[in-house]
Coordinates of C-alpha atoms and ligand atoms in Angstrom, one line a residue:
M980 CA -19.6 -26.0 -4.2
T981 CA -19.7 -22.5 -2.1
L982 CA -18.5 -19.2 -3.8
T983 CA -17.3 -16.6 -1.5
N984 CA -18.0 -13.3 -1.8
R985 CA -14.4 -12.8 -3.4
E986 CA -14.8 -15.3 -5.9
I987 CA -18.3 -13.7 -7.2
A988 CA -16.5 -10.4 -7.4
D989 CA -13.8 -11.4 -9.2
T990 CA -16.7 -13.2 -12.0
F991 CA -18.4 -10.2 -12.6
E992 CA -15.0 -8.1 -12.7
T993 CA -13.9 -10.5 -15.5
V994 CA -17.2 -10.5 -17.2
A995 CA -16.5 -6.6 -17.4
D996 CA -13.0 -7.1 -19.1
M997 CA -14.7 -9.3 -21.5
L998 CA -17.5 -7.7 -22.6
Q999 CA -15.4 -5.1 -23.2
I1000 CA -13.0 -6.3 -25.7
K1001 CA -15.8 -8.0 -27.3
G1002 CA -17.1 -4.5 -27.7
E1003 CA -20.0 -3.6 -25.2
I1004 CA -21.9 -0.8 -24.4
I1005 CA -19.8 1.2 -21.8
H1006 CA -22.8 1.3 -19.6
R1007 CA -23.0 -2.2 -19.6
V1008 CA -19.6 -2.9 -19.2
L1009 CA -19.6 -0.5 -16.2
S1010 CA -22.7 -1.7 -14.0
Y1011 CA -20.3 -5.8 -13.6
R1012 CA -17.5 -3.7 -12.4
R1013 CA -19.2 -1.4 -10.5
A1014 CA -21.3 -4.6 -8.5
G1015 CA -17.6 -6.7 -8.5
E1016 CA -16.5 -3.5 -6.8
S1017 CA -19.1 -3.0 -4.7
I1018 CA -19.4 -6.7 -3.4
R1019 CA -15.9 -6.8 -2.9
E1020 CA -15.9 -4.5 -0.1
L1021 CA -18.5 -5.7 1.9
P1022 CA -18.4 -6.8 5.6
R1023 CA -21.2 -9.4 5.2
D1024 CA -21.7 -12.9 3.6
L1025 CA -23.4 -12.7 0.3
H1026 CA -25.4 -16.0 1.4
V1027 CA -26.5 -14.2 4.1
I1028 CA -27.9 -11.1 2.5
A1029 CA -29.5 -13.1 -0.3
S1030 CA -31.5 -15.4 2.5
E1031 CA -32.6 -12.5 3.9
G1032 CA -34.4 -10.4 0.4
K1033 CA -31.4 -7.4 0.7
L1034 CA -29.2 -7.9 -1.9
T1035 CA -30.6 -5.0 -4.6
E1036 CA -29.8 -2.9 -1.2
I1037 CA -26.3 -3.7 -2.4
P1038 CA -25.0 0.1 -4.5
G1039 CA -24.7 -0.8 -8.0
I1040 CA -26.4 -4.2 -8.0
G1041 CA -30.4 -4.6 -9.7
D1042 CA -32.8 -7.6 -10.6
T1043 CA -30.7 -8.7 -13.1
L1044 CA -27.3 -9.0 -11.2
A1045 CA -29.2 -9.9 -8.3
A1046 CA -30.7 -12.9 -10.2
K1047 CA -27.0 -13.6 -11.5
I1048 CA -25.8 -13.2 -7.8
K1049 CA -28.3 -15.8 -6.6
E1050 CA -27.3 -18.4 -9.4
M1051 CA -23.9 -18.6 -8.8
L1052 CA -24.7 -19.0 -4.8
E1053 CA -27.0 -22.0 -5.5
T1054 CA -24.9 -23.3 -8.4
G1055 CA -21.5 -22.2 -8.5
K1056 CA -21.9 -21.2 -11.3
L1057 CA -22.8 -18.5 -13.6
E1058 CA -24.1 -19.2 -17.3
F1059 CA -23.7 -16.1 -19.1
Y1060 CA -20.1 -16.1 -18.0
E1061 CA -19.9 -20.2 -19.5
R1062 CA -21.0 -19.0 -22.4
L1063 CA -19.3 -15.8 -22.8
T1064 CA -15.3 -18.1 -22.2
H1065 CA -17.1 -18.9 -25.9
E1066 CA -16.9 -16.1 -27.5
V1067 CA -13.7 -14.4 -25.3
P1068 CA -10.5 -16.6 -24.5
P1069 CA -10.4 -16.2 -21.0
G1070 CA -6.5 -15.6 -21.0
L1071 CA -7.5 -12.4 -22.2
V1072 CA -8.6 -10.8 -18.7
A1073 CA -5.1 -11.4 -17.3
I1074 CA -3.8 -9.8 -20.9
M1075 CA -5.5 -6.6 -20.5
R1076 CA -4.5 -5.8 -16.4
I1077 CA -1.1 -5.5 -17.8
N1078 CA 0.2 -1.9 -17.9
G1079 CA -0.3 0.2 -20.6
V1080 CA -2.3 -3.2 -22.5
G1081 CA -5.6 -2.1 -22.6
P1082 CA -8.9 -4.5 -24.5
K1083 CA -7.7 -2.7 -27.6
K1084 CA -4.1 -4.6 -27.8
A1085 CA -5.4 -7.5 -26.1
K1086 CA -8.0 -8.4 -28.5
L1087 CA -5.5 -7.2 -31.5
F1088 CA -2.8 -10.1 -30.2
W1089 CA -6.0 -12.1 -29.7
E1090 CA -6.9 -11.5 -33.4
Q1091 CA -3.6 -11.1 -35.1
L1092 CA -0.9 -13.5 -33.6
N1093 CA -4.4 -15.7 -31.8
I1094 CA -2.8 -14.9 -28.4
T1095 CA -4.8 -16.0 -25.3
T1096 CA -2.9 -16.1 -22.2
L1097 CA 0.0 -14.2 -20.4
Q1098 CA 2.4 -17.0 -21.0
E1099 CA 1.8 -16.9 -24.9
L1100 CA 2.6 -13.3 -25.1
E1101 CA 5.5 -13.1 -22.9
A1102 CA 6.6 -15.3 -25.3
A1103 CA 5.9 -13.3 -28.3
A1104 CA 7.6 -10.3 -26.8
R1105 CA 10.4 -11.5 -26.2
G1106 CA 10.1 -13.3 -29.4
G1107 CA 10.2 -9.6 -31.0
K1108 CA 6.3 -10.5 -32.9
L1109 CA 4.8 -7.7 -31.5
R1110 CA 6.4 -5.1 -32.8
D1111 CA 5.4 -5.4 -36.0
L1112 CA 1.7 -4.9 -35.6
A1113 CA -0.1 -2.3 -36.8
G1114 CA 0.6 0.7 -33.4
M1115 CA 3.1 -1.0 -32.3
G1116 CA 6.9 -1.0 -32.2
A1117 CA 10.3 -2.1 -30.0
K1118 CA 9.6 0.5 -27.3
S1119 CA 6.2 -0.9 -26.6
E1120 CA 7.0 -4.2 -27.0
L1121 CA 9.6 -4.1 -23.9
K1122 CA 6.6 -2.6 -22.4
V1123 CA 4.9 -5.7 -22.1
I1124 CA 7.5 -7.5 -21.5
E1125 CA 7.6 -5.5 -18.4
G1126 CA 4.5 -4.5 -17.4
I1127 CA 4.0 -8.3 -17.4
E1128 CA 6.8 -8.6 -14.7
A1129 CA 4.7 -5.9 -12.8
L1130 CA 2.1 -8.3 -12.7
A1131 CA 4.1 -11.1 -11.6
R1132 CA 5.1 -8.2 -8.7
Q1133 CA 1.4 -7.0 -7.6
T1134 CA 0.1 -10.5 -6.6
G1135 CA -2.0 -11.1 -3.3
R1136 CA -1.1 -8.1 -2.0
F1137 CA -4.0 -5.4 -0.5
S1138 CA -4.5 -1.5 -0.1
L1139 CA -3.1 0.2 3.1
G1140 CA -6.0 1.6 2.9
I1141 CA -8.8 -1.5 2.5
A1142 CA -6.2 -3.5 5.3
L1143 CA -5.8 -0.8 7.9
P1144 CA -9.6 -0.6 8.3
A1145 CA -10.3 -4.1 8.4
A1146 CA -7.6 -4.6 10.6
Q1147 CA -8.6 -2.4 13.4
G1148 CA -12.5 -2.9 12.4
I1149 CA -11.9 -7.0 13.4
L1150 CA -9.5 -5.9 16.2
D1151 CA -12.3 -3.7 17.7
Q1152 CA -14.3 -7.0 18.3
L1153 CA -11.9 -9.2 19.1
L1154 CA -11.3 -6.4 22.3
T1155 CA -15.0 -6.9 23.2
V1156 CA -13.9 -10.2 24.5
P1157 CA -14.2 -9.9 28.5
G1158 CA -10.6 -10.7 29.6
A1159 CA -9.2 -8.7 26.5
I1160 CA -6.7 -6.5 27.7
E1161 CA -4.7 -4.5 25.1
G1162 CA -5.3 -5.0 21.5
A1163 CA -2.3 -3.7 18.8
I1164 CA -2.0 -4.1 15.0
A1165 CA 1.1 -5.5 14.0
G1166 CA 3.3 -5.5 11.0
S1167 CA 3.7 -4.1 7.8
I1168 CA 0.0 -2.4 8.4
R1169 CA 1.8 -0.7 12.3
R1170 CA 4.5 0.2 9.3
G1171 CA 2.7 2.1 7.1
K1172 CA 3.9 -0.1 3.7
P1173 CA 1.5 0.8 1.3
T1174 CA 0.9 -2.5 0.4
I1175 CA -0.3 -5.5 3.0
G1176 CA 0.6 -9.5 2.4
D1177 CA -1.6 -10.1 5.2
V1178 CA -2.9 -8.1 8.9
D1179 CA -0.9 -9.3 12.2
L1180 CA -3.1 -8.9 15.2
L1181 CA -1.9 -9.3 19.0
V1182 CA -4.1 -9.3 22.0
A1183 CA -3.4 -9.4 25.6
S1184 CA -5.3 -11.7 27.7
D1185 CA -4.7 -14.9 29.9
D1186 CA -7.6 -16.0 28.3
A1187 CA -7.0 -16.9 25.2
T1188 CA -9.6 -19.2 23.7
P1189 CA -12.8 -17.0 23.9
I1190 CA -10.5 -14.7 21.9
M1191 CA -9.8 -17.4 19.4
D1192 CA -13.3 -18.4 18.9
K1193 CA -14.5 -15.0 18.0
F1194 CA -12.4 -14.4 15.6
V1195 CA -12.3 -17.3 13.8
H1196 CA -16.1 -17.2 14.1
M1197 CA -16.5 -13.4 12.5
E1198 CA -19.4 -12.3 10.0
N1199 CA -16.8 -11.3 7.5
V1200 CA -14.3 -15.1 7.3
A1201 CA -14.4 -17.1 4.6
R1202 CA -12.0 -19.6 5.1
I1203 CA -10.7 -20.7 9.0
L1204 CA -7.0 -21.5 7.6
G1205 CA -6.5 -22.6 11.7
H1206 CA -7.4 -22.4 15.0
G1207 CA -5.1 -22.8 17.9
P1208 CA -4.6 -21.9 21.3
T1209 CA -3.6 -19.3 21.1
K1210 CA -3.3 -18.2 17.6
S1211 CA -5.4 -18.2 15.0
S1212 CA -5.4 -17.3 10.7
V1213 CA -8.8 -17.2 9.0
E1214 CA -9.6 -15.7 5.4
L1215 CA -11.7 -12.4 4.9
L1216 CA -14.9 -12.9 2.4
N1217 CA -12.3 -10.2 0.5
G1218 CA -9.6 -12.6 0.3
L1219 CA -7.2 -10.6 3.3
Q1220 CA -5.9 -13.1 5.5
V1221 CA -5.6 -11.9 9.0
D1222 CA -3.3 -13.7 12.0
V1223 CA -4.4 -13.1 15.6
R1224 CA -2.1 -13.7 18.1
V1225 CA -2.8 -14.1 21.9
L1226 CA -0.3 -13.4 24.7
E1227 CA 0.2 -12.6 28.1
K1228 CA 0.9 -9.1 28.8
A1229 CA 4.2 -9.4 30.4
R1230 CA 5.3 -10.1 27.6
W1231 CA 3.8 -7.9 25.3
G1232 CA 6.5 -5.6 25.1
T1233 CA 8.8 -8.1 22.5
A1234 CA 5.8 -9.6 21.2
L1235 CA 4.9 -6.9 19.4
N1236 CA 8.0 -5.2 18.6
Y1237 CA 9.1 -8.7 16.9
F1238 CA 5.9 -9.1 15.1
T1239 CA 6.0 -5.1 14.2
G1240 CA 9.1 -6.2 12.3
S1241 CA 10.3 -5.1 9.8
Q1242 CA 12.1 -9.3 9.7
A1243 CA 15.7 -6.9 8.8
H1244 CA 15.2 -4.9 12.1
N1245 CA 14.4 -7.7 14.2
I1246 CA 17.6 -9.3 12.9
H1247 CA 19.6 -6.3 13.8
M1248 CA 18.0 -6.5 17.1
R1249 CA 18.5 -9.2 17.9
E1250 CA 22.4 -8.4 16.7
L1251 CA 22.8 -6.1 19.6
A1252 CA 21.1 -8.2 22.1
L1253 CA 23.9 -10.5 21.8
E1254 CA 26.2 -8.3 21.7
K1255 CA 24.5 -7.5 25.3
G1256 CA 24.8 -11.2 26.2
Y1257 CA 20.8 -12.1 25.1
S1258 CA 19.4 -14.3 22.9
L1259 CA 16.1 -12.0 22.2
N1260 CA 13.3 -14.1 20.7
E1261 CA 8.8 -12.8 20.5
H1262 CA 8.4 -14.4 23.4
A1263 CA 11.4 -12.6 26.2
F1264 CA 15.7 -11.7 26.2
S1265 CA 17.1 -14.5 26.9
P1266 CA 20.7 -14.8 28.8
V1267 CA 23.3 -17.1 26.4
D1268 CA 27.3 -18.3 27.5
K1269 CA 29.8 -17.1 25.3
D1270 CA 29.1 -20.1 22.6
K1271 CA 25.9 -18.1 22.2
N1272 CA 23.7 -20.4 23.8
I1273 CA 20.9 -20.0 25.7
I1274 CA 21.7 -21.0 29.3
E1275 CA 18.9 -22.6 30.3
D1276 CA 18.3 -22.6 34.3
A1277 CA 18.9 -18.9 33.9
P1278 CA 16.1 -16.4 34.5
K1279 CA 14.5 -14.7 31.7
I1280 CA 14.1 -11.3 31.4
L1281 CA 10.4 -10.2 29.7
C1282 CA 9.5 -6.8 28.5
A1283 CA 5.5 -5.8 29.1
T1284 CA 6.5 -2.6 26.6
E1285 CA 8.7 -2.0 23.5
E1286 CA 10.5 1.0 25.3
E1287 CA 11.8 -1.6 27.6
V1288 CA 12.8 -3.9 24.7
Y1289 CA 15.2 -0.8 23.4
A1290 CA 16.2 0.1 26.1
M1291 CA 17.5 -3.8 26.9
V1292 CA 19.9 -3.0 23.7
D1293 CA 20.7 1.1 25.1
L1294 CA 18.3 2.5 22.2
A1295 CA 15.5 4.6 22.4
F1296 CA 12.6 4.4 20.7
V1297 CA 12.5 3.2 17.4
P1298 CA 9.2 4.5 15.9
P1299 CA 7.3 1.8 13.8
E1300 CA 7.2 3.6 10.4
L1301 CA 11.1 4.1 10.7
R1302 CA 11.6 0.1 11.1
E1303 CA 13.2 -1.6 8.3
D1304 CA 17.2 -1.2 9.2
T1305 CA 18.2 1.5 6.9
G1306 CA 19.5 3.1 9.2
E1307 CA 17.3 3.9 12.4
I1308 CA 18.8 1.8 14.7
E1309 CA 22.3 3.4 15.0
A1310 CA 20.2 7.4 14.5
A1311 CA 18.3 6.2 17.7
K1312 CA 21.8 4.7 19.0
A1313 CA 23.6 7.8 18.0
G1314 CA 20.0 9.8 19.5
K1315 CA 19.2 11.3 16.6
L1316 CA 16.4 9.8 15.8
P1317 CA 14.0 11.7 13.7
N1318 CA 11.0 14.4 15.6
L1319 CA 8.9 12.6 12.7
I1320 CA 5.5 14.6 12.5
T1321 CA 2.3 13.6 13.6
I1322 CA -1.0 14.3 12.5
A1323 CA -1.7 16.7 15.1
D1324 CA 0.7 19.0 13.8
M1325 CA -1.7 19.3 10.3
Q1326 CA -3.0 23.3 10.2
A1327 CA -3.8 23.1 6.4
D1328 CA -5.4 20.8 3.6
L1329 CA -3.5 22.1 0.2
H1330 CA -5.5 20.2 -2.4
M1331 CA -9.1 19.2 -2.8
H1332 CA -11.8 19.2 -5.5
T1333 CA -15.7 20.7 -5.3
T1334 CA -18.8 20.5 -7.8
W1335 CA -16.9 23.0 -9.8
S1336 CA -15.0 20.3 -11.1
D1337 CA -15.7 16.2 -9.6
G1338 CA -16.1 16.9 -6.3
V1339 CA -19.8 15.9 -4.7
L1340 CA -19.4 19.6 -2.1
S1341 CA -19.7 22.9 -2.3
V1342 CA -16.7 25.3 -1.8
R1343 CA -18.2 26.5 1.8
E1344 CA -18.8 22.1 2.5
M1345 CA -15.6 21.7 2.1
A1346 CA -14.2 24.7 3.9
E1347 CA -16.7 23.2 7.2
A1348 CA -15.7 20.0 6.7
A1349 CA -12.1 20.9 6.9
K1350 CA -12.9 22.8 10.3
R1351 CA -14.6 20.1 11.6
R1352 CA -11.4 18.0 11.4
G1353 CA -9.5 20.6 13.1
R1354 CA -7.7 22.5 10.0
K1355 CA -7.3 25.7 10.0
Y1356 CA -7.1 27.0 6.4
I1357 CA -7.1 25.3 2.9
V1358 CA -7.1 25.5 -0.8
I1359 CA -9.4 25.2 -3.1
T1360 CA -7.9 23.2 -6.8
D1361 CA -10.7 22.1 -8.5
H1362 CA -9.4 20.3 -12.0
S1363 CA -8.8 22.3 -15.5
H1364 CA -10.0 22.0 -18.7
S1365 CA -8.2 19.8 -21.0
L1366 CA -9.4 16.9 -18.0
G1367 CA -13.1 16.9 -19.3
I1368 CA -13.8 13.3 -17.8
A1369 CA -13.4 15.8 -14.6
N1370 CA -15.6 18.8 -15.5
G1371 CA -12.5 20.5 -15.7
L1372 CA -12.6 24.9 -15.8
S1373 CA -12.3 27.1 -18.2
V1374 CA -10.2 30.6 -17.9
E1375 CA -13.8 31.7 -17.3
R1376 CA -15.4 29.0 -14.8
L1377 CA -12.3 29.5 -12.9
L1378 CA -12.3 33.0 -12.5
E1379 CA -16.5 32.8 -11.6
Q1380 CA -15.4 30.3 -9.0
Q1381 CA -12.5 32.5 -7.7
K1382 CA -15.6 35.1 -6.1
E1383 CA -16.9 32.6 -4.7
V1384 CA -13.9 31.3 -3.0
R1385 CA -13.6 34.9 -1.5
L1386 CA -16.9 35.5 -0.6
V1387 CA -17.0 32.2 1.5
D1388 CA -13.6 33.5 3.3
S1389 CA -14.8 36.5 3.9
M1390 CA -17.5 34.4 5.9
M1391 CA -15.2 32.2 7.6
K1392 CA -12.5 34.5 8.7
P1393 CA -10.6 34.7 10.3
D1394 CA -10.6 31.3 12.5
F1395 CA -11.0 29.5 8.9
R1396 CA -9.1 31.0 5.4
V1397 CA -10.6 29.6 2.2
F1398 CA -8.1 30.4 -0.7
H1399 CA -8.2 29.4 -4.5
G1400 CA -6.0 27.2 -6.7
T1401 CA -6.4 24.9 -9.7
E1402 CA -4.7 21.2 -10.1
M1403 CA -3.3 22.2 -13.2
D1404 CA -3.0 19.3 -16.2
I1405 CA 0.2 19.2 -16.6
N1406 CA -0.4 18.5 -20.9
A1407 CA 1.0 15.9 -22.9
D1408 CA 3.2 17.8 -25.1
G1409 CA 3.8 19.3 -21.3
G1410 CA 2.0 23.0 -22.3
L1411 CA 0.3 23.9 -19.0
D1412 CA -4.0 24.5 -19.2
F1413 CA -3.6 28.6 -17.6
P1414 CA -1.9 31.6 -19.1
D1415 CA 0.9 33.5 -16.7
E1416 CA -1.5 36.0 -15.9
I1417 CA -4.0 33.7 -14.7
L1418 CA -2.4 32.1 -12.5
A1419 CA -0.3 34.8 -10.8
Q1420 CA -3.9 35.6 -9.9
L1421 CA -4.6 32.6 -8.0
D1422 CA -3.4 31.7 -3.7
F1423 CA -1.7 27.8 -5.4
V1424 CA -1.0 26.4 -7.9
I1425 CA -0.9 22.6 -8.2
A1426 CA 0.8 21.6 -11.4
S1427 CA -0.5 17.4 -12.3
L1428 CA 0.0 14.6 -14.2
H1429 CA -3.4 12.5 -15.5
V1430 CA -3.7 11.9 -18.7
S1431 CA -0.4 10.2 -21.5
L1432 CA 0.8 8.4 -18.3
R1433 CA 3.1 6.0 -20.5
Q1434 CA 5.0 7.9 -22.4
E1435 CA 8.4 7.8 -22.3
R1436 CA 11.0 9.2 -19.6
P1437 CA 12.3 12.4 -22.4
Q1438 CA 8.2 13.4 -22.5
I1439 CA 7.1 12.5 -19.0
M1440 CA 10.7 14.6 -17.6
Q1441 CA 9.7 17.5 -20.3
R1442 CA 6.3 17.9 -18.9
L1443 CA 7.4 17.6 -15.1
L1444 CA 10.2 20.1 -15.8
S1445 CA 8.4 22.4 -17.4
A1446 CA 5.4 22.5 -14.6
I1447 CA 8.0 22.7 -12.3
S1448 CA 10.5 25.9 -14.0
N1449 CA 7.1 27.8 -13.8
P1450 CA 7.2 30.1 -11.9
H1451 CA 3.9 30.3 -11.5
V1452 CA 3.9 27.4 -10.2
D1453 CA 4.1 26.5 -6.9
M1454 CA 3.8 22.5 -6.0
I1455 CA 3.5 19.2 -8.5
G1456 CA 0.8 17.1 -7.5
H1457 CA 0.9 13.5 -6.8
P1458 CA 3.9 13.4 -8.6
R1459 CA 4.4 9.6 -10.0
A1460 CA 0.4 9.7 -11.0
Q1461 CA 0.6 5.8 -9.6
Y1462 CA -2.4 3.9 -8.6
I1463 CA -2.0 1.2 -6.3
P1464 CA -1.6 -1.6 -6.5
D1465 CA -2.6 -1.7 -10.2
R1466 CA -0.9 0.9 -11.8
E1467 CA 2.6 1.6 -12.0
P1468 CA 4.4 5.2 -10.9
V1469 CA 5.4 7.1 -14.6
D1470 CA 9.0 6.5 -15.6
A1471 CA 10.2 9.6 -14.1
D1472 CA 14.3 10.5 -13.5
M1473 CA 13.6 11.8 -9.8
D1474 CA 16.9 13.5 -9.3
A1475 CA 16.8 15.2 -11.8
V1476 CA 12.8 15.6 -10.1
F1477 CA 14.5 16.6 -7.0
E1478 CA 17.4 18.7 -8.7
A1479 CA 14.9 20.6 -10.9
A1480 CA 12.3 21.0 -7.3
K1481 CA 15.4 22.5 -5.3
K1482 CA 16.8 25.2 -8.2
H1483 CA 12.6 26.5 -8.2
G1484 CA 11.3 26.3 -5.1
K1485 CA 8.8 24.1 -5.4
V1486 CA 6.6 22.0 -3.3
L1487 CA 6.4 17.8 -3.6
E1488 CA 3.2 16.6 -3.0
I1489 CA 2.3 13.2 -0.4
N1490 CA -0.9 12.8 -1.8
A1491 CA -2.6 10.7 1.4
N1492 CA -5.1 8.9 -0.7
P1493 CA -3.9 5.7 -0.3
R1494 CA -4.5 4.6 -3.9
R1495 CA -1.4 6.7 -4.6
L1496 CA 1.2 7.7 -2.0
D1497 CA 2.5 9.7 -4.3
L1498 CA 5.3 10.8 -3.4
E1499 CA 6.3 7.2 -1.9
A1500 CA 8.6 7.2 1.5
Q1501 CA 11.8 6.1 -0.1
Y1502 CA 11.3 9.6 -2.1
V1503 CA 9.9 12.0 0.4
R1504 CA 13.4 10.6 2.9
R1505 CA 15.7 11.6 -0.1
A1506 CA 13.1 14.9 -0.2
V1507 CA 13.7 15.5 3.1
E1508 CA 17.3 15.1 2.6
L1509 CA 17.3 17.2 0.1
D1510 CA 15.5 20.2 2.4
I1511 CA 12.6 20.1 0.0
P1512 CA 9.3 21.3 1.7
L1513 CA 7.0 18.6 1.2
S1514 CA 3.4 19.0 1.4
I1515 CA 0.4 16.1 2.3
N1516 CA -2.8 16.7 1.2
T1517 CA -6.0 14.6 1.0
D1518 CA -6.9 16.0 -2.6
A1519 CA -10.8 14.9 -1.1
H1520 CA -13.0 15.1 -3.7
A1521 CA -16.3 14.3 -0.7
E1522 CA -15.9 14.6 3.0
D1523 CA -14.9 11.4 3.8
H1524 CA -11.3 11.8 2.1
M1525 CA -10.7 14.3 4.1
D1526 CA -10.5 11.7 6.7
L1527 CA -7.5 10.1 4.6
M1528 CA -5.0 12.8 6.4
P1529 CA -3.3 9.5 8.6
Y1530 CA -2.0 7.6 5.4
G1531 CA -0.2 10.2 4.5
I1532 CA 1.3 10.7 7.6
L1533 CA 1.9 7.8 7.9
T1534 CA 3.7 7.7 4.4
A1535 CA 5.9 11.0 5.4
R1536 CA 7.1 9.0 8.6
R1537 CA 7.8 6.3 6.7
G1538 CA 10.5 8.6 5.4
W1539 CA 11.3 10.2 7.8
A1540 CA 9.7 13.5 7.6
E1541 CA 9.0 16.1 10.5
A1542 CA 7.3 19.2 11.0
K1543 CA 9.5 21.7 9.4
N1544 CA 9.6 19.5 6.7
I1545 CA 6.0 19.9 5.8
I1546 CA 4.9 22.8 4.6
N1547 CA 0.7 22.0 5.7
T1548 CA 2.1 22.7 9.3
W1549 CA 2.3 26.5 9.4
P1550 CA 0.7 28.4 10.9
V1551 CA -1.6 31.0 7.9
E1552 CA -0.5 34.0 7.8
R1553 CA 3.3 32.1 7.1
F1554 CA 1.3 30.8 4.2
I1555 CA 0.4 34.1 3.2
E1556 CA 3.5 35.8 3.5
W1557 CA 4.9 32.7 1.2
T1558 CA 1.6 32.8 -1.3
T1559 CA 2.1 36.9 -1.2
G1560 CA 5.6 37.4 -1.5
K1561 CA 5.9 34.8 -4.7
Ligands
DGT2602 P1 4.0 -8.1 4.7 O1 3.0 -9.5 5.5 O2 4.5 -9.0 4.0 O3 2.7 -6.7 4.5 O4 4.9 -7.9 5.6 P2 5.0 -8.3 7.3 O5 6.2 -7.7 7.7 O6 3.6 -8.1 8.1 O7 5.5 -9.6 7.8 P3 5.1 -11.1 8.0 O8 3.3 -11.0 8.2 O9 5.6 -11.9 7.5 O10 5.4 -11.2 9.5 C1 5.0 -10.1 10.8 C2 6.4 -10.0 11.1 O11 6.5 -11.4 11.8 C3 8.1 -9.6 9.9 O12 7.6 -7.9 10.6 C4 8.8 -9.9 11.0 C5 8.5 -10.8 11.8 N1 8.4 -12.2 11.1 C6 7.8 -13.3 10.8 N2 9.3 -14.0 10.2 C7 10.2 -13.6 10.4 C8 11.4 -14.0 10.7 O13 11.4 -15.0 10.2 N3 12.6 -14.3 11.1 C9 12.0 -12.6 12.3 N4 13.4 -12.0 12.7 N5 11.2 -11.8 12.3 C10 10.3 -12.1 11.6
CA2603 CA1 1.8 -9.1 7.4
CA2604 CA1 1.5 -12.8 8.9
ZN2605 ZN1 -5.1 14.8 -8.9

């Protein structure tokens, strides 16, 4: 049997987890984990890379790991992994992936209760058998049950940050085929959902065959799931499933509308069409009789654009990000659709890191990078000292850094401005890393949760409210502290967060990194309703992170945000006025 990139990546990551449970040195654990990640993101088949003798050119792969990859490619197995399974039951790896259960707890459950599978753990937790173990209690037992449920919800979905570039790359290849007129990414990606089940692509052409052929023979295809005349599906090396449909240009509007979804939006559209005397599907509007049966010989109405589809049911064009049937059709009917924020509105990026903490570029380099991307001003916001792992700044280093920021600002003025801030940790006890007199010297203060994220709601809320009520804090960074798809958000009472933000005039962040997308759309929408100022930022630690801004824009649009809701749209004069007028 031949293994795919994904299966080899999975094996390395499993080995990393097993070594961690065994208590191996962290360096060794990390080298397997890093290898797994870098294989998962490879655009080419490992078999091909191995045959070219280029395995060691993959980031994180040295001679030892290259030999292990070769072994798996040749034998379909890894001897080292097989041996490990005699020492560490493989089921513990799934247990370790539960939120809040690390290698230590997995080992505890195994050694004390002989638990080696998720099912056994769930049964033990529900049976009240975990609470008496050392370091556990009734509450942490409940967290295990919640974690198992959360794990079940996540399986099989990909982050938008993986799916969108993959989809775009494939579409670009398909559009090189002669005869391809137009292409689009449809489905949940076009709607900007943070996680994606599968990729849906559409291509307009009168000749589907060469497009289908090109698609199923792409280099990063692991398996062909279906190969038809106008529709094909494949699984990519990273496990992502992609569907492509080819159709004639005359039907583009109805097809794009249907395959963009959401399903709920489509159902509502179909009801509106029926009220007008038509049956609507992905191909056309078909006239129906009074019993709502399609009149076979009546001419069908084709729509080449989505605008025509909406016009057929008397609606203005509904932006894809709103198509969840949560009021957008009513708003379109009433002429009250929001004028959604666009990337062109973005003047500023207010959250980023440099070599002073855990970034890879200097203050000057970050400023130049932001300027190249059309931003007009930025704030440098490195981590504060309690985040030791990120080389957080002490008071002394913060003030030292301020001199550098002021210098760069004076060099780039007036077309570009650089301000000085911090991303200050909200400590586990609600304390803040810098005293008020230091915060008063900064232009913009972000407070964020990075540690002790699994605390109970009262502790989490005490921390968030302590930061929000501090007069020097301007914004809460990534308020729910989630990672997509594998880290659940903190247990926060968001109504209370909004109430406090409103009362104290604080900004809430929409972190644009696709691993975060925090706040998520449903909370953005609530904040917009409450007129709480929001800010979309890349949280860049390197130059290419600055290109992640569109993910934040998509999320803001899904939350019905307009330019007026987002403080990054302010001209620099207004930003200065606000920072100095506090
Ligand atoms: P996903 O893939 O789970 O992230 O979500 P979607 O929205 O991309 O869903 P998918 O790929 O199953 O289908 C793409 C679109 O096709 C979906 O948004 C709406 C449309 N669609 C699929 N199945 C149905 C259906 O049974 N009824 C209706 N009305 N629309 C459907
Ligand atoms: Ca889909
Ligand atoms: Ca699909
Ligand atoms: Zn952060």
